[in-house]
mmCIF file of C-alpha atoms and ligand atoms in Angstrom:
data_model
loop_
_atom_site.group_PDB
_atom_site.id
_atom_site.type_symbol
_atom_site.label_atom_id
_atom_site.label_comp_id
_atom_site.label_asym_id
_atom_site.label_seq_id
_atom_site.Cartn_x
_atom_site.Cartn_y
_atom_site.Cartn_z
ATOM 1 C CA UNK A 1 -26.501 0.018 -20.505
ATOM 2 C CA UNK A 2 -27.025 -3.533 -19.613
ATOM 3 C CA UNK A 3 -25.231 -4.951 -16.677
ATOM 4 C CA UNK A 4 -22.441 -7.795 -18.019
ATOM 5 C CA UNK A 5 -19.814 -9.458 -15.636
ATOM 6 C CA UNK A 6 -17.341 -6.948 -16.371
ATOM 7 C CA UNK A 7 -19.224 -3.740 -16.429
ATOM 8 C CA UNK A 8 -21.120 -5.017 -12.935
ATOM 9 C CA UNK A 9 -22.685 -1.518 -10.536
ATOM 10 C CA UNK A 10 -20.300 0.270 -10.527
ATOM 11 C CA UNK A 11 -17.798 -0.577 -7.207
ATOM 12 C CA UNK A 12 -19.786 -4.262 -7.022
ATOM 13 C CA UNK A 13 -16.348 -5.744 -8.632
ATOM 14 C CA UNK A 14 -14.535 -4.988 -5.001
ATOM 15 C CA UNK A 15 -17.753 -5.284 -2.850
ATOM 16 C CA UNK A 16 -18.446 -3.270 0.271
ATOM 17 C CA UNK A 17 -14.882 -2.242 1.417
ATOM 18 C CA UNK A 18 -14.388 -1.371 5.366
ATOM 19 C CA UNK A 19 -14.516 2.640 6.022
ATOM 20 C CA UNK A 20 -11.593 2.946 8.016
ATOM 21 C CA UNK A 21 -8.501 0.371 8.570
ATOM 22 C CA UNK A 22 -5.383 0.547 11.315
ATOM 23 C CA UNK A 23 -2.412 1.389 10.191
ATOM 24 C CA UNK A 24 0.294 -0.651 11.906
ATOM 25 C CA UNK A 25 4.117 0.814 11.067
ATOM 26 C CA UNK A 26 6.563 -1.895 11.529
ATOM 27 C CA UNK A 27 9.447 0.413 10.595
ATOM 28 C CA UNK A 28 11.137 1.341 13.329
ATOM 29 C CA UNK A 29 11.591 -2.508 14.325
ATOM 30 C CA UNK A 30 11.038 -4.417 10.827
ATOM 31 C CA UNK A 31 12.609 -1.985 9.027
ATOM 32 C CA UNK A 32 15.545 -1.182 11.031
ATOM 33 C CA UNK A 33 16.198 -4.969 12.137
ATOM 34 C CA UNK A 34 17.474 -5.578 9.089
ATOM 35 C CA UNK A 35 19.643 -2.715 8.017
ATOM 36 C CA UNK A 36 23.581 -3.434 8.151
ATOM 37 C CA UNK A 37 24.381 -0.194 10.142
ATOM 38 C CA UNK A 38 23.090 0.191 13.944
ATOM 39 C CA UNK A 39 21.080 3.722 14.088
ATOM 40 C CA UNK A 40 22.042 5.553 17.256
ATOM 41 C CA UNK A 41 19.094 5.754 19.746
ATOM 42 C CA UNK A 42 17.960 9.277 19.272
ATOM 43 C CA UNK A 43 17.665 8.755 15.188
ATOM 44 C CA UNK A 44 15.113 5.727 15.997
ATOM 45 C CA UNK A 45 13.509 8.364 18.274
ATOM 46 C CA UNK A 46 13.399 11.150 15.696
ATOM 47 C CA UNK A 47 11.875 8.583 13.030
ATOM 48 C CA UNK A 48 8.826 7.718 15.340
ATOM 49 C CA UNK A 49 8.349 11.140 16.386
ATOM 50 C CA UNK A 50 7.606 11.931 12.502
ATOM 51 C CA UNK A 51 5.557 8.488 12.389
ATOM 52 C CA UNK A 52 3.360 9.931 15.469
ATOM 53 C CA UNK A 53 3.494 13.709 13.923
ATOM 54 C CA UNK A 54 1.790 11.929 10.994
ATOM 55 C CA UNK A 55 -0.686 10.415 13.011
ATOM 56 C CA UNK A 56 0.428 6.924 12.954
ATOM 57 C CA UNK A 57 -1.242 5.369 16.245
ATOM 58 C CA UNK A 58 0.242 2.396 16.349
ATOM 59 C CA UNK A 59 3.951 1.315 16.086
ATOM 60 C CA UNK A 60 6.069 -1.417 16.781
ATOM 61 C CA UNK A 61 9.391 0.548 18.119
ATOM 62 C CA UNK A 62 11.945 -2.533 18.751
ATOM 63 C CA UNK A 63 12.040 -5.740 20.469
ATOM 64 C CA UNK A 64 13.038 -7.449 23.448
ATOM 65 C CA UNK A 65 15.151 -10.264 21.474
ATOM 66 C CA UNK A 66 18.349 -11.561 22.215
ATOM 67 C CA UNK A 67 20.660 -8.604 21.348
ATOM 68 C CA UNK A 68 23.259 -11.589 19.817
ATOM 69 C CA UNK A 69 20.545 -12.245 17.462
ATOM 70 C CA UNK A 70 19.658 -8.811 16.494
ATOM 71 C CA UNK A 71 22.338 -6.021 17.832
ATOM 72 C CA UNK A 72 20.374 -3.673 15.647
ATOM 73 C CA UNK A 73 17.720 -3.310 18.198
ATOM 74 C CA UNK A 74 20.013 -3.845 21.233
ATOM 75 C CA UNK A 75 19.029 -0.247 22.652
ATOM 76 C CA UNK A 76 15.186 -1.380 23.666
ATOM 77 C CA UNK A 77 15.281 0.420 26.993
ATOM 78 C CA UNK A 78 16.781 3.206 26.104
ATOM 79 C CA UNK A 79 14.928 3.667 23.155
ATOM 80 C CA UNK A 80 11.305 3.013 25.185
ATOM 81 C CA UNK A 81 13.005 5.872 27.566
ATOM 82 C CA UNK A 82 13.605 7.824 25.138
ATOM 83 C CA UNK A 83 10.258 8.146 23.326
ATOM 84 C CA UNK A 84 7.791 8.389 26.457
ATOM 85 C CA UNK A 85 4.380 7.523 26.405
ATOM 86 C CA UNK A 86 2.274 9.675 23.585
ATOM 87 C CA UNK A 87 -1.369 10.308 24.352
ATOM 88 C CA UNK A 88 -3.963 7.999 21.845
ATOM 89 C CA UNK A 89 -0.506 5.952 20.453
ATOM 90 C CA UNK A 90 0.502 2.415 21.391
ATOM 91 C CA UNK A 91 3.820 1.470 20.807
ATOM 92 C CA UNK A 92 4.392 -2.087 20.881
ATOM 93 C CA UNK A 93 7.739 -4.650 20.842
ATOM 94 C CA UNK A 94 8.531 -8.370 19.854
ATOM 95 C CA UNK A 95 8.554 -10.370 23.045
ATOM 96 C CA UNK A 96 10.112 -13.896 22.225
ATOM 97 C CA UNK A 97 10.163 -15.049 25.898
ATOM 98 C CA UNK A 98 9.938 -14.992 29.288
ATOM 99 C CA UNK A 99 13.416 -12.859 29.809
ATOM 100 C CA UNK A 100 12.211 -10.556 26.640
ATOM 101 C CA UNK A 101 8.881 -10.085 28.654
ATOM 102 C CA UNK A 102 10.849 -9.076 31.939
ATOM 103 C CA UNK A 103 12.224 -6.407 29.791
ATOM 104 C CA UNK A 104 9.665 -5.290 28.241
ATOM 105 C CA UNK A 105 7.610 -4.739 31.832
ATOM 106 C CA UNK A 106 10.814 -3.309 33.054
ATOM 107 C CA UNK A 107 10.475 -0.650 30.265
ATOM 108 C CA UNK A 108 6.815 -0.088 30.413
ATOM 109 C CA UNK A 109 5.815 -2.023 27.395
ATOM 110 C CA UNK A 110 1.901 -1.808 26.602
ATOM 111 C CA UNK A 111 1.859 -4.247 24.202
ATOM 112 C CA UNK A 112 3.476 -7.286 23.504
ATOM 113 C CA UNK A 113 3.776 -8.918 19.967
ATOM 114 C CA UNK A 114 4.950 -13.017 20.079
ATOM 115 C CA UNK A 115 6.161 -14.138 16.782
ATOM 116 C CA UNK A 116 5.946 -17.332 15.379
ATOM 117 C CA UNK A 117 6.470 -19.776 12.087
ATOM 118 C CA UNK A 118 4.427 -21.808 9.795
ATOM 119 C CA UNK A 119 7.232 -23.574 8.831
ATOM 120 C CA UNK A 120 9.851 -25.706 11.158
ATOM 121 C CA UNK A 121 13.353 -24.328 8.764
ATOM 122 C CA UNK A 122 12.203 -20.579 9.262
ATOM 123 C CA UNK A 123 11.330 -21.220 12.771
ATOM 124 C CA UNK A 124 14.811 -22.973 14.137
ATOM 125 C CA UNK A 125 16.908 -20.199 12.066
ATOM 126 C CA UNK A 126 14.691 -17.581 13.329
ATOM 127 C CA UNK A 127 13.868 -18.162 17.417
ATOM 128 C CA UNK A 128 16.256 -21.409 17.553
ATOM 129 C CA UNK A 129 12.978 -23.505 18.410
ATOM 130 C CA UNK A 130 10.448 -26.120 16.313
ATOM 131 C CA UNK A 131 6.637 -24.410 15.515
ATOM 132 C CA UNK A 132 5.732 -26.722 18.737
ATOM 133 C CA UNK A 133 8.259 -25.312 21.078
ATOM 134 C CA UNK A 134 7.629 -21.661 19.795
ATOM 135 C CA UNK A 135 4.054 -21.718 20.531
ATOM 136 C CA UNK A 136 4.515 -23.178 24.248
ATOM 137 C CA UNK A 137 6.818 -20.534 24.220
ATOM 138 C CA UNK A 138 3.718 -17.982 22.785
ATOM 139 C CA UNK A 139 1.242 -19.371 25.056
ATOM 140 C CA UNK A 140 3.203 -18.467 28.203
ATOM 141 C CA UNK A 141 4.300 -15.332 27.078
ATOM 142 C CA UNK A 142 1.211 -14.176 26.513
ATOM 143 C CA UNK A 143 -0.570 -15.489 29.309
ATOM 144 C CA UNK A 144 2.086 -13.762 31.588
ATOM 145 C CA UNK A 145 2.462 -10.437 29.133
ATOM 146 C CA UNK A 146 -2.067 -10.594 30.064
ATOM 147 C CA UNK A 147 -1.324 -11.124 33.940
ATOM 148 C CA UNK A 148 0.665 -7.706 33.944
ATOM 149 C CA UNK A 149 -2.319 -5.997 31.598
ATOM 150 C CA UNK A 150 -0.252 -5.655 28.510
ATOM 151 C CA UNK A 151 -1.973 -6.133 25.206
ATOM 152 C CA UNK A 152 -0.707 -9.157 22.766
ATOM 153 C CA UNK A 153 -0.793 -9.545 19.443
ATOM 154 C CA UNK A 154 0.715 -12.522 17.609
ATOM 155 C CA UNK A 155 2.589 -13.153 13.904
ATOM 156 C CA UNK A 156 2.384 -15.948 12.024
ATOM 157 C CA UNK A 157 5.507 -16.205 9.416
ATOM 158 C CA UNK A 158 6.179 -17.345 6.436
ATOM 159 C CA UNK A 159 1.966 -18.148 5.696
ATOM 160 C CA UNK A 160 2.768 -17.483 2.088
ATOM 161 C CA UNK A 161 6.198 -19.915 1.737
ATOM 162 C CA UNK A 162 9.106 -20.433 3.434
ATOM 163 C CA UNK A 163 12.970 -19.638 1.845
ATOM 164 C CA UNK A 164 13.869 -23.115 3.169
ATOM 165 C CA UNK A 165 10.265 -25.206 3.006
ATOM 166 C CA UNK A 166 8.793 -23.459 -0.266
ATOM 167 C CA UNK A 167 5.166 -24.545 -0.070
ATOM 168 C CA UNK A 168 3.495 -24.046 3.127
ATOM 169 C CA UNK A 169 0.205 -25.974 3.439
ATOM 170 C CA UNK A 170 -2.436 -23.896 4.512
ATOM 171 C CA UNK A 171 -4.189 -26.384 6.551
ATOM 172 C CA UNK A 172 -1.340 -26.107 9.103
ATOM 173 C CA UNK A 173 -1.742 -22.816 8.904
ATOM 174 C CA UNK A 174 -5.034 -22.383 9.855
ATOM 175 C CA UNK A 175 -4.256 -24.691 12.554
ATOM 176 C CA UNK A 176 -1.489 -23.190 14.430
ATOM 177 C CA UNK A 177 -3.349 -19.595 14.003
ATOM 178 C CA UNK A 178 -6.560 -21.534 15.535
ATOM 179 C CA UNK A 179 -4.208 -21.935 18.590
ATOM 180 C CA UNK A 180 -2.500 -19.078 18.310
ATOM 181 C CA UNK A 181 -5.576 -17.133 18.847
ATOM 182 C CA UNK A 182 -6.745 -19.224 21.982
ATOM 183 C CA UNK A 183 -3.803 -18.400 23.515
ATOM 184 C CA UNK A 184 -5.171 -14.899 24.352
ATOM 185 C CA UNK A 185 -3.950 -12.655 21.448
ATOM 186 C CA UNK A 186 -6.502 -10.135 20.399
ATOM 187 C CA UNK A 187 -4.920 -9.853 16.545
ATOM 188 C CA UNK A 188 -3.229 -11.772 14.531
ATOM 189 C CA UNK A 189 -0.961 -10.946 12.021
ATOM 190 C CA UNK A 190 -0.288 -13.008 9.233
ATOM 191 C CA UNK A 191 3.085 -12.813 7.295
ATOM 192 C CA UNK A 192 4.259 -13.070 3.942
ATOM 193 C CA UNK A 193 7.746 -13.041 4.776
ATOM 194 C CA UNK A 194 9.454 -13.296 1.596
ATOM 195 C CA UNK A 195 6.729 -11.607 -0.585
ATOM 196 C CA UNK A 196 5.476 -14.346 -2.399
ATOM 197 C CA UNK A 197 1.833 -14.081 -2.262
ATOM 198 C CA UNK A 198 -0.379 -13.714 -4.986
ATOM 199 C CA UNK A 199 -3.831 -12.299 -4.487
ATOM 200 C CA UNK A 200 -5.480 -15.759 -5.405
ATOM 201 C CA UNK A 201 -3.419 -17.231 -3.108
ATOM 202 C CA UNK A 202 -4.178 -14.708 -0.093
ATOM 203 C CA UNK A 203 -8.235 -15.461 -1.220
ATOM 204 C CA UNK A 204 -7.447 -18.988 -0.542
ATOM 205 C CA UNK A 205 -5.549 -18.333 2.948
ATOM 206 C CA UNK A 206 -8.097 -15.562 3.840
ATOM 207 C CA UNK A 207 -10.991 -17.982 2.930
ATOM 208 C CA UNK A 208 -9.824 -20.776 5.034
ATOM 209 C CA UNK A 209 -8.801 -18.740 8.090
ATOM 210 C CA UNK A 210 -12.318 -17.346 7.932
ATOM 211 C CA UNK A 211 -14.224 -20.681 8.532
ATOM 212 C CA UNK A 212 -12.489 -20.539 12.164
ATOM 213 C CA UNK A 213 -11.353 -16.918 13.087
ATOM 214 C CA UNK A 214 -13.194 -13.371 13.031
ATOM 215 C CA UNK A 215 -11.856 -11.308 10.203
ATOM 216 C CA UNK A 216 -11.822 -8.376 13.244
ATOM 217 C CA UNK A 217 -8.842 -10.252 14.779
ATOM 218 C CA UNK A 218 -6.648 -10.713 11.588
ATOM 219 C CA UNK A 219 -4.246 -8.187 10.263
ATOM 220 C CA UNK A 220 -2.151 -8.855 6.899
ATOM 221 C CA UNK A 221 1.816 -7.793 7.574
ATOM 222 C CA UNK A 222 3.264 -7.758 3.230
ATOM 223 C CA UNK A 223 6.624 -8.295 2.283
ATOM 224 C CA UNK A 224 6.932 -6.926 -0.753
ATOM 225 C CA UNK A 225 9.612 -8.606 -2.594
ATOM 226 C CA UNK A 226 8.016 -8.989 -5.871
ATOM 227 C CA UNK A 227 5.526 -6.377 -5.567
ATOM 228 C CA UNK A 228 2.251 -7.984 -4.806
ATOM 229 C CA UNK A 229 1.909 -6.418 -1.438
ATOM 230 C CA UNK A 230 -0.755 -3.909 -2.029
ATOM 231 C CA UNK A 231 -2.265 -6.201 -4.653
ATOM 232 C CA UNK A 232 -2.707 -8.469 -1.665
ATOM 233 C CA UNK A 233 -3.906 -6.162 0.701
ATOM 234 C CA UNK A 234 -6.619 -4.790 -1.438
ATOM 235 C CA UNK A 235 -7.759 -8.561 -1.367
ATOM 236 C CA UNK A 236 -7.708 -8.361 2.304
ATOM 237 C CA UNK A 237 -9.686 -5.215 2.231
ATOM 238 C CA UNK A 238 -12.091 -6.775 0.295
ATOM 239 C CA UNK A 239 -12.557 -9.924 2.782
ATOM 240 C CA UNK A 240 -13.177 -7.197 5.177
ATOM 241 C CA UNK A 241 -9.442 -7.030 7.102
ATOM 242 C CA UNK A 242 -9.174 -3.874 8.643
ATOM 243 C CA UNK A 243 -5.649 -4.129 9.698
ATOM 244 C CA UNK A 244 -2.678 -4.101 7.735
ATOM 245 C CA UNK A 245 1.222 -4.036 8.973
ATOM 246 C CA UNK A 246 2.896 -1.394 6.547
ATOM 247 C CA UNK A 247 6.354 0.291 6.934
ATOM 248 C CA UNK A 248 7.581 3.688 6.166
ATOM 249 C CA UNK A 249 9.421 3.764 2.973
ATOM 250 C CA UNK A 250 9.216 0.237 2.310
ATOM 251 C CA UNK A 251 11.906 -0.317 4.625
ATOM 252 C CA UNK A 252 12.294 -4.176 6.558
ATOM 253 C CA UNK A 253 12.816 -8.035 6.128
ATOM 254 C CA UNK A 254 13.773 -10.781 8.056
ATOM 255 C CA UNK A 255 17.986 -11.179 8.430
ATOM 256 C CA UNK A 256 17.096 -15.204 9.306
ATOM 257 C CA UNK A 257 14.564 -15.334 5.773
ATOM 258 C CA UNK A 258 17.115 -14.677 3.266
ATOM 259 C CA UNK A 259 15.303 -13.199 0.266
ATOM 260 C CA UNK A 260 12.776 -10.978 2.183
ATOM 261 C CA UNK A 261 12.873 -7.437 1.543
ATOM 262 C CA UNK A 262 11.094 -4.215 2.658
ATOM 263 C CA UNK A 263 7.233 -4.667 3.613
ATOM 264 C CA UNK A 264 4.394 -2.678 2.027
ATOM 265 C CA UNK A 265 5.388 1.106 2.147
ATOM 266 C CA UNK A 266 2.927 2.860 4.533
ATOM 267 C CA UNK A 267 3.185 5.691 2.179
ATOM 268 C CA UNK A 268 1.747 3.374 -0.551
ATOM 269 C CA UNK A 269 -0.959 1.699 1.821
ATOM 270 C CA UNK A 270 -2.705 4.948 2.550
ATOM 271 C CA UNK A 271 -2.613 6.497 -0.327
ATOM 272 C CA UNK A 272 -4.273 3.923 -1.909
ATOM 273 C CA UNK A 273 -6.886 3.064 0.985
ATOM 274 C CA UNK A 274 -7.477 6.950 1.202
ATOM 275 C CA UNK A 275 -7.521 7.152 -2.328
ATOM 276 C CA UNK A 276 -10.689 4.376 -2.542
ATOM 277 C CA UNK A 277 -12.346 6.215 0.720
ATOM 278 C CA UNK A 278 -10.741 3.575 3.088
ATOM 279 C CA UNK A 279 -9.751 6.541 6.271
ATOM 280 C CA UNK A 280 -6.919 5.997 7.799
ATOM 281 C CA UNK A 281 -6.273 8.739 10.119
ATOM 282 C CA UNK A 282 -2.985 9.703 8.776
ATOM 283 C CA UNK A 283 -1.763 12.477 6.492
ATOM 284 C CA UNK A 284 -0.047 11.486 3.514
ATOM 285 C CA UNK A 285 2.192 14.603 3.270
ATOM 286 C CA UNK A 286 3.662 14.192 6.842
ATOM 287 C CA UNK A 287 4.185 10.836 6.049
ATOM 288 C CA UNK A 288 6.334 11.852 3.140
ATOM 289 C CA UNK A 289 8.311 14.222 5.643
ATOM 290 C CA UNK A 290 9.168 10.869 7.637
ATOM 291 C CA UNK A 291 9.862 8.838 4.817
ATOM 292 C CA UNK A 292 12.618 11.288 4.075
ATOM 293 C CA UNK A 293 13.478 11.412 7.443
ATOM 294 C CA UNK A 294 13.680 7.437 7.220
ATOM 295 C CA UNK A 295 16.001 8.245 3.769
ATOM 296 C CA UNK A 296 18.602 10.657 5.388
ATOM 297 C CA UNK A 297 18.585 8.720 8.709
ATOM 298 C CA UNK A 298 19.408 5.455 6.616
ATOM 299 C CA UNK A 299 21.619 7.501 3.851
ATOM 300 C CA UNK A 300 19.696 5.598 1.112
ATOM 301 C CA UNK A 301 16.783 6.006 -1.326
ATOM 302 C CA UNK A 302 14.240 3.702 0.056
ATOM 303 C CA UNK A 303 11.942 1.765 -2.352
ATOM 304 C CA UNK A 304 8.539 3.108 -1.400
ATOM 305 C CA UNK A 305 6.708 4.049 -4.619
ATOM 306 C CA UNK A 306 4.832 7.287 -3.334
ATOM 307 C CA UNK A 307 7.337 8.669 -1.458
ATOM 308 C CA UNK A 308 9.826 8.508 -4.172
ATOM 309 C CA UNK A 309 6.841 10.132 -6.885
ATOM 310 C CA UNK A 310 6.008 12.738 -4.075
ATOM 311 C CA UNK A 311 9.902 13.434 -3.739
ATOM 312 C CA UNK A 312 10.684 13.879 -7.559
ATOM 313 C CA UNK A 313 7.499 15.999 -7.757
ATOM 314 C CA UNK A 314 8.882 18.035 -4.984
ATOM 315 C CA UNK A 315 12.300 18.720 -6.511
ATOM 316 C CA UNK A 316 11.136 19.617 -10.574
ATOM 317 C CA UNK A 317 8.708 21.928 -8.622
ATOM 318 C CA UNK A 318 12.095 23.556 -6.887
ATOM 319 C CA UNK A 319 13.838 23.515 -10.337
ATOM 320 C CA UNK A 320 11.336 24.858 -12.098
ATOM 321 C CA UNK A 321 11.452 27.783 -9.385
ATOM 322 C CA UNK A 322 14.757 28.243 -9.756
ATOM 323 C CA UNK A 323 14.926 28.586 -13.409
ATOM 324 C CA UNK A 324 11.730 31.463 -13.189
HETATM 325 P P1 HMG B 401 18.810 -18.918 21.938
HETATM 326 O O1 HMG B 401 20.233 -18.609 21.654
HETATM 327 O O2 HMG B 401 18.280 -20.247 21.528
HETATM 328 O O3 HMG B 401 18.353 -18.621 23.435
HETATM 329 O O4 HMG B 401 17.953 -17.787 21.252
HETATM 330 P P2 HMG B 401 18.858 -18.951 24.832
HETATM 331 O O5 HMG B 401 17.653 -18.967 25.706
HETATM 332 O O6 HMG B 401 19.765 -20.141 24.818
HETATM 333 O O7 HMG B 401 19.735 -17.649 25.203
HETATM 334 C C1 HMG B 401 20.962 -17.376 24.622
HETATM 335 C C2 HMG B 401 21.486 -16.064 25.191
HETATM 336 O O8 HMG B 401 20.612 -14.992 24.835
HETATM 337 C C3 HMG B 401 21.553 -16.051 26.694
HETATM 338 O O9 HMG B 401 22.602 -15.160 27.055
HETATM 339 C C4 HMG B 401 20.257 -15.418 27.107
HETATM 340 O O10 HMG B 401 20.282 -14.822 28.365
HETATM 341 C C5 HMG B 401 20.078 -14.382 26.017
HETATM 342 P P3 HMG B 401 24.028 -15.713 27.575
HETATM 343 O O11 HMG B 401 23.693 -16.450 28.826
HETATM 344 O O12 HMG B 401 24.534 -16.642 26.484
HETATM 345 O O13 HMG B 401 24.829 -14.459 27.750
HETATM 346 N N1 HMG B 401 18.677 -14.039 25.781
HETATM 347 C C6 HMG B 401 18.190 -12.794 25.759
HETATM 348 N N2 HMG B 401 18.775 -11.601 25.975
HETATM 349 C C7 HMG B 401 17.972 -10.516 25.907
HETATM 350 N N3 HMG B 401 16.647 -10.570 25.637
HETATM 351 C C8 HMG B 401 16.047 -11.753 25.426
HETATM 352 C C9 HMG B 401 16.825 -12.921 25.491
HETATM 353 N N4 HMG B 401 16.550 -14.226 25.337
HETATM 354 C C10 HMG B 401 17.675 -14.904 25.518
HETATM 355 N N5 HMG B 401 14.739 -11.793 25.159
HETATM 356 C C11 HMG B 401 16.003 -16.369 21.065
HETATM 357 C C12 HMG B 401 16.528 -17.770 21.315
HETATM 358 C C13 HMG B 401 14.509 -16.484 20.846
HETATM 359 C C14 HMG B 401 16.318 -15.491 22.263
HETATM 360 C C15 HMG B 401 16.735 -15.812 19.819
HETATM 361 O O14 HMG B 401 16.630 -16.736 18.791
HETATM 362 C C16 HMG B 401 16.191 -14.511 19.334
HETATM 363 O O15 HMG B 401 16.273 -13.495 20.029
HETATM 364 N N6 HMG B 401 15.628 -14.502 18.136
HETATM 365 C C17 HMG B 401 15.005 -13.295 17.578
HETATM 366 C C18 HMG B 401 15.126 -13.304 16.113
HETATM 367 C C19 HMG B 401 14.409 -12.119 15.547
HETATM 368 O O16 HMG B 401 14.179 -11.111 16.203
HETATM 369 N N7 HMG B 401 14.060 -12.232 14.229
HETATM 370 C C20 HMG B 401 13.412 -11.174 13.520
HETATM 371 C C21 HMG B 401 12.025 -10.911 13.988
HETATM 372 S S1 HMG B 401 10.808 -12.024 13.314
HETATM 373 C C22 HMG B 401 10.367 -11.308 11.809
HETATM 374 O O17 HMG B 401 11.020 -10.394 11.351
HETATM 375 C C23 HMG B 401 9.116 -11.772 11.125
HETATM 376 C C24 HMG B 401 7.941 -10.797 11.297
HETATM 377 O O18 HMG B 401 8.264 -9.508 10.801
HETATM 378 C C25 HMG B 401 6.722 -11.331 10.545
HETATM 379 C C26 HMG B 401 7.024 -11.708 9.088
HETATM 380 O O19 HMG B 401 7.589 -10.894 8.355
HETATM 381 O O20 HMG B 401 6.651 -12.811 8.739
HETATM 382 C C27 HMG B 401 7.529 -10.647 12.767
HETATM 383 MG MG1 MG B 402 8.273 -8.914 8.728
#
C-alpha cells in the first residue's frame, strides 16, 4: 500500500520515542499539600513505602515551607525520620529558602527542589515574592543546597497560564528557565499549574525551550484539570523528555492557584508509557495497591483513570466469585 500522510511507516506519526523515562511522584507533597485534612505522619510514611514497594525511585516526600503557609506538610522532620534512607531511591523536598534549606540539611535532605513562577500574581500569592526576588532567592538556595552536596532541581509554574495573569508569554519563559538553569539545577521542571495546556501549545513551549536548554535537563510536571495531561506528555515524549512529574491517584494542586487540581495520575503515566514500550521501572499492579492505599488513607475515590478501571475490574471479578 502506498505511503500517504496519514497511513505514514507505521510508528513514524510519533517518531523515535525515548526507551525508558523517570518517573517522578509528587504525591506525597503535591498531592497531600492540598488536601483539607492533615494526614498523621506515619500514613504519609505508609503511602511512600507502597510508592517505593512499587519501585518508584524518585519522590518528593514534603517540603521545608513555612508551616503557616502549608500546615499540611508541617511534620517534614519527622516525616524524613520516619522514612529512612532506601537503597537506589531519592527522596527529595521543596526548599523555598535559606531557613527551609537549614531544615532540610538538618533532616538529611539529598535533594533540594526551588520553586518558582512565570507569572508575578502566582508568584506573590504563592512564596510572597516578585519572579525577580524568587529567583535571587533560587540562585542562593541552590548554590548553598550544592555547597552541602545536595542535588537541585528547579520548577517553573504556571508555564501554561496563570489563574490571575491568563496568558503567559513564552518568551519570558524561556528566559527565566535560561537562568534558572545557570543557577546550578540539573532538571527542570516545567509546570502547568492549572491544567491548561494543550499539546500544540506544549510543541510551542517545548520548541522554544529547546533552542537554549538540553531536552536531558527538562521534565514536564501536568496538572490535569481538564484532562490534557497525558495528551501533553506524550508530546513531551515525542520531543524526547524523559522525565515527567506524575502523582499517585491523580492526587495534588496548588492551595495559592485556585482552579488547579490533581496532576497526571502515575498510574495513568505508566501504563501508557509501558503500554507504547516506554520502561519505566515500576509495576503497574503495586502501583494500584498504593493508589488504594492513597484512597483509604484520604477516605475518597481519587480521580486517576487506571486505578479506578483496575479497581472496578477487581471488585466484578470478586462478585462474580461470590455468585459461583
Ligand atoms: P513570608 O511570610 O513572606 O516569609 O513567606 P517570612 O520570611 O516573612 O517568614 C514568615 C514566617 O515564616 C517567619 O516566622 C519565618 O521564620 C517563617 P515568624 O517569625 O513569623 O514566626 N518561615 C519558615 N518556617 C519554616 N520553614 C521555612 C520558613 N520560611 C519562613 N522555610 C515563604 C515566604 C516562602 C516562607 C512562604 O510564602 C511559603 O512557605 N510559601 C510556600 C508556598 C507553597 O508551598 N506552595 C505550594 C508549593 S508550589 C506548587 O505547588 C507548584 C508546583 O507543584 C509546580 C506547579 O504545579 O506548577 C511546585
Ligand atoms: Mg504542582
Amino acid at each position: 500500500m502506498a505511503e500517504n500522510a496519514l497511513s505514514g511507516p507505521r510508528g513514524s506519526f510519533l517518531g523515535r520515542l525515548p526507551d525508558r523515562v523517570d518517573v517522578y511522584e509528587v504525591g506525597p507533597r503535591d498531592g497531600l499539600q492540598n488536601e483539607l485534612r492533615t494526614l498523621p505522619t506515619r500514613d504519609k510514611a505508609r503511602l511512600i513505602d507502597a510508592l517505593v514497594a512499587a519501585g518508584e525511585k524518585r519522590i518528593e516526600v514534603t517540603s521545608f515551607v513555612s508551616p503557616r503557609w502549608i500546615p499540611q506538610l508541617a511534620d517534614a522532620e519527622e516525616l524524613l525520620a520516619l522514612v529512612g534512607r532506601r537503597e537506589g531511591v531519592v527522596f527529595s523536598a521543596l526548599v523555598p529558602n535559606l531557613k527551609g534549606l537549614e531544615r532540610a540539611r538538618a533532616a538529611g535532605l539529598e535533594e533540594a527542589a526551588v520553586f518558582i513562577s512565570a507569572s508575578e500574581a502566582h508568584s506573590k500569592k504563592n512564596i510572597n515574592k516578585s519572579i525577580a526576588e524568587a529567583l535571587a532567592g533560587a540562585r542562593e538556595v541552590t548554590a548553598a543546597a550544592l555547597q552541602s552536596g545536595m542535588r537541585v532541581r528547579g520548577y517553573l509554574s504556571t508555564v501554561w497560564g496563570c489563574p490571575y495573569e491568563g496568558h503567559v508569554p513564552v518568551e519570558r519563559v524561556v528566559d527565566i528557565c535560561r537562568q534558572l538553569v545557570d543557577a546550578g539545577i540539573y532538571q527542570l521542571s516545567l509546570g502547568d499549574t492549572i491544567g491548561v495546556g494543550t499539546p500544540r501549545q506544549t510543541e510551542e513551549i517545548l520548541g522554544a525551550l529547546l533552542a537554549h536548554i538540553p531536552v536531558g535537563k527538562l521534565a514536564l510536571h501536568l496538572h490535569d484539570t481538564r484532562g490534557t495531561a497525558l495528551a501533553n506528555a506524550l508530546v513531551g515524549l515525542s520531543a524526547g523528555v524523559t522525565t515527567f512529574d506524575a502523582s499517585i491517584g491523580g492526587l495534588g494542586g496548588c492551595p495559592y492557584a485556585p482552579g488547579a487540581a490533581g496532576n497526571l495520575a502515575t498510574e495513568d503515566a505508566v501504563f501508557m508509557f509501558q503500554g507504547m514500550g516506554v520502561d519505566t521501572g515500576i509495576d503497574l499492579d503495586r502501583l494500584v495497591e498504593a493508589g488504594e492505599i492513597a484512597q483509604e488513607l484520604i477516605g475518597r475515590k481519587l480521580a486517576g483513570k487506571y486505578l479506578q478501571a483496575a479497581l472496578g475490574e477487581r471488585e466484578k471479578k470478586a462478585s462474580r466469585r461470590a455468585r459461583t
